[in-house]
Amino acid sequence: MFQPDQIERIRTHFKVVAPHADEMSRLFLTRLFTAGPAVRALFPRDAAARGQDLIASLGIVVKNLGRLDSIEHLFAEMGARHHRAGIEPQHYGIVRDALVASMRDVSGQVWDARIEADWLSVLNAVASMMIRGAGRARMVAA
Ligand code: HEM
């Protein structure tokens, strides 16, 4: 679980990157498609709007970092939707790394190894909730 000082750090940092959502979203998609061209086919042409959705969903996570279990159902359902869209568990690492790198790009001086590790923990927690939801959707469909 996340410690109070870690939560504070992540929230403070999210306030730095959130105003750069458009740029981050563009950088994120560019990286995503470069890092994993196989995932490009999953995205529609106007995927920039989805980058915004992703950042908005991170806002929900940041707000609830002290009680992630209370939003698990939201992310489980999102993971189930992703599963139905053809997204596999192995895609989550590619997305996590592209997102962390795009956050770093818009952060300037405030980025350091500690905040990078914090965000990796956050995104791993989100991916776990989504992949659990995807797993349940897979079992129900089977
Ligand atoms: C950190 C994990 C992720 C988060 C928080 C996230 C968030 C979101 C959100 C909020 C949406 C909008 C629709 C919805 O709520 O279902 C969305 C759509 C989408 N996501 Fe994710 N996502 C994540 C991981 C992934 C991964 C691993 C992929 C695959 C490479 C992916 C590809 C897509 C695609 C293709 C759409 C639909 C785009 C469209 O139809 O317009 N996402 N994502």
Coordinates of C-alpha atoms and ligand atoms in Angstrom, one line a residue:
M1 CA 0.0 0.0 0.0
F2 CA 1.0 3.6 -0.4
Q3 CA 2.6 5.5 2.5
P4 CA 1.3 9.0 3.4
D5 CA 4.5 10.7 2.3
Q6 CA 4.4 8.9 -1.0
I7 CA 0.8 9.8 -1.6
E8 CA 1.6 13.4 -0.8
R9 CA 4.5 13.3 -3.3
I10 CA 2.4 11.8 -6.1
R11 CA -0.4 14.3 -5.6
T12 CA 1.9 17.2 -5.7
H13 CA 3.5 15.9 -8.8
F14 CA 0.2 15.2 -10.5
K15 CA -0.6 18.9 -10.1
V16 CA 2.5 19.6 -12.1
V17 CA 1.7 17.3 -15.0
A18 CA -2.1 17.6 -15.1
P19 CA -2.1 21.1 -16.8
H20 CA 0.1 19.5 -19.6
A21 CA -2.5 16.8 -20.3
D22 CA -2.7 17.6 -24.1
E23 CA 1.0 17.6 -24.6
M24 CA 1.5 14.5 -22.4
S25 CA -1.2 12.7 -24.3
R26 CA 0.4 13.4 -27.6
L27 CA 3.9 12.4 -26.3
F28 CA 2.3 9.3 -24.8
L29 CA 0.7 8.1 -28.0
T30 CA 3.8 8.8 -30.1
R31 CA 5.9 6.8 -27.6
L32 CA 3.3 4.0 -27.4
F33 CA 3.2 3.6 -31.2
T34 CA 7.0 3.7 -31.5
A35 CA 7.5 1.3 -28.6
G36 CA 4.9 -1.2 -29.7
P37 CA 3.7 -0.8 -33.3
A38 CA 1.6 -3.9 -32.7
V39 CA -0.6 -1.8 -30.4
R40 CA -1.2 0.9 -32.9
A41 CA -3.9 -1.2 -34.7
L42 CA -5.9 -1.2 -31.5
F43 CA -6.3 2.6 -31.5
P44 CA -8.7 4.5 -33.7
R45 CA -7.4 7.5 -35.6
D46 CA -8.7 10.1 -33.2
A47 CA -6.9 8.4 -30.3
A48 CA -5.7 11.8 -28.9
A49 CA -9.0 12.1 -27.0
R50 CA -8.3 8.7 -25.4
G51 CA -5.0 10.0 -24.1
Q52 CA -7.1 12.6 -22.2
D53 CA -9.3 9.9 -20.9
L54 CA -6.3 8.0 -19.6
I55 CA -5.0 11.1 -17.8
A56 CA -8.4 11.8 -16.3
S57 CA -8.6 8.2 -15.0
L58 CA -5.2 8.8 -13.4
G59 CA -6.7 11.7 -11.6
I60 CA -9.3 9.4 -10.0
V61 CA -6.5 7.1 -8.9
V62 CA -4.4 9.9 -7.4
K63 CA -7.4 11.1 -5.5
N64 CA -8.1 7.7 -4.1
L65 CA -4.5 6.5 -3.5
G66 CA -5.2 6.0 0.2
R67 CA -8.1 3.6 -0.5
L68 CA -7.6 2.0 -3.9
D69 CA -9.9 -0.9 -2.9
S70 CA -12.8 1.6 -3.0
I71 CA -12.3 2.2 -6.7
E72 CA -11.2 -1.3 -7.7
H73 CA -14.6 -2.0 -9.2
L74 CA -14.2 1.0 -11.6
F75 CA -10.9 -0.2 -12.8
A76 CA -11.9 -3.8 -12.9
E77 CA -14.7 -2.8 -15.3
M78 CA -12.4 -0.7 -17.3
G79 CA -10.0 -3.7 -17.6
A80 CA -13.0 -5.8 -18.7
R81 CA -13.8 -3.2 -21.5
H82 CA -10.1 -3.2 -22.5
H83 CA -10.2 -7.0 -22.7
R84 CA -13.2 -6.9 -24.9
A85 CA -11.3 -4.4 -27.1
G86 CA -8.6 -7.0 -27.6
I87 CA -6.1 -5.6 -25.1
E88 CA -3.9 -8.3 -23.4
P89 CA -2.1 -8.2 -20.1
Q90 CA 1.3 -7.9 -21.8
H91 CA 0.3 -4.6 -23.3
Y92 CA 0.1 -2.9 -19.8
G93 CA 3.9 -2.8 -19.4
I94 CA 4.3 -1.0 -22.7
V95 CA 1.5 1.5 -21.7
R96 CA 3.0 2.1 -18.3
D97 CA 6.5 2.8 -19.6
A98 CA 5.2 5.1 -22.3
L99 CA 3.1 7.0 -19.8
V100 CA 5.9 7.4 -17.3
A101 CA 8.3 8.6 -20.0
S102 CA 5.7 11.2 -21.2
M103 CA 5.2 12.4 -17.6
R104 CA 9.0 12.8 -17.3
D105 CA 9.0 14.8 -20.5
V106 CA 6.6 17.4 -19.2
S107 CA 8.0 17.5 -15.7
G108 CA 11.3 19.4 -16.2
Q109 CA 13.5 19.7 -13.1
V110 CA 11.0 18.2 -10.6
W111 CA 11.4 14.7 -12.1
D112 CA 13.8 12.4 -10.2
A113 CA 14.3 8.6 -9.6
R114 CA 12.0 8.7 -6.6
I115 CA 9.0 10.1 -8.4
E116 CA 9.6 7.7 -11.2
A117 CA 9.5 4.8 -8.8
D118 CA 6.3 6.3 -7.2
W119 CA 4.5 6.4 -10.6
L120 CA 5.7 2.9 -11.5
S121 CA 4.1 1.7 -8.3
V122 CA 0.8 3.6 -9.0
L123 CA 0.6 2.3 -12.6
N124 CA 1.4 -1.3 -11.5
A125 CA -1.4 -1.1 -9.0
V126 CA -3.8 0.2 -11.7
A127 CA -2.7 -2.5 -14.1
S128 CA -3.3 -5.1 -11.5
M129 CA -6.9 -3.9 -10.9
M130 CA -7.6 -3.8 -14.6
I131 CA -6.0 -7.2 -15.4
R132 CA -8.0 -8.8 -12.5
G133 CA -11.2 -7.4 -14.1
A134 CA -10.1 -8.6 -17.5
G135 CA -9.4 -12.1 -16.1
R136 CA -12.9 -12.2 -14.6
A137 CA -14.4 -11.0 -17.9
R138 CA -12.5 -13.8 -19.7
M139 CA -13.8 -16.4 -17.3
V140 CA -17.4 -15.2 -17.7
A141 CA -17.1 -15.3 -21.5
A142 CA -15.5 -18.8 -21.5
Ligands
HEM1 C1 -2.7 2.1 -17.0 C2 -3.6 1.4 -17.6 C3 -4.7 2.0 -18.5 C4 -5.6 3.0 -18.2 C5 -5.7 3.8 -16.8 C6 -6.4 3.2 -19.3 C7 -7.5 4.1 -19.4 C8 -8.3 4.2 -20.5 C9 -9.6 4.9 -20.5 C10 -10.1 5.7 -19.4 C11 -10.2 4.7 -21.7 C12 -11.5 5.3 -22.2 C13 -12.6 4.2 -22.4 C14 -12.9 3.4 -21.1 O1 -13.0 3.9 -20.0 O2 -12.9 2.1 -21.2 C15 -9.3 3.9 -22.5 C16 -9.5 3.4 -23.8 C17 -8.6 2.7 -24.5 N1 -7.4 2.2 -24.1 FE1 -6.7 2.3 -22.2 N2 -6.0 2.4 -20.3 C18 -5.0 1.6 -19.8 C19 -4.3 0.6 -20.5 C20 -4.4 0.4 -21.8 C21 -3.6 -0.6 -22.6 C22 -2.5 -1.5 -21.9 C23 -3.9 -0.5 -23.9 C24 -3.4 -1.3 -25.0 C25 -2.3 -0.9 -25.7 C26 -5.0 0.5 -23.9 C27 -5.7 0.9 -25.1 C28 -6.9 1.6 -25.1 C29 -7.7 1.6 -26.3 C30 -7.4 1.0 -27.7 C31 -8.8 2.4 -25.9 C32 -10.0 2.7 -26.8 C33 -9.8 3.8 -27.6 C34 -11.1 4.2 -28.4 O3 -11.8 3.3 -28.8 O4 -11.3 5.3 -28.6 N3 -5.2 1.0 -22.7 N4 -8.2 3.6 -21.7

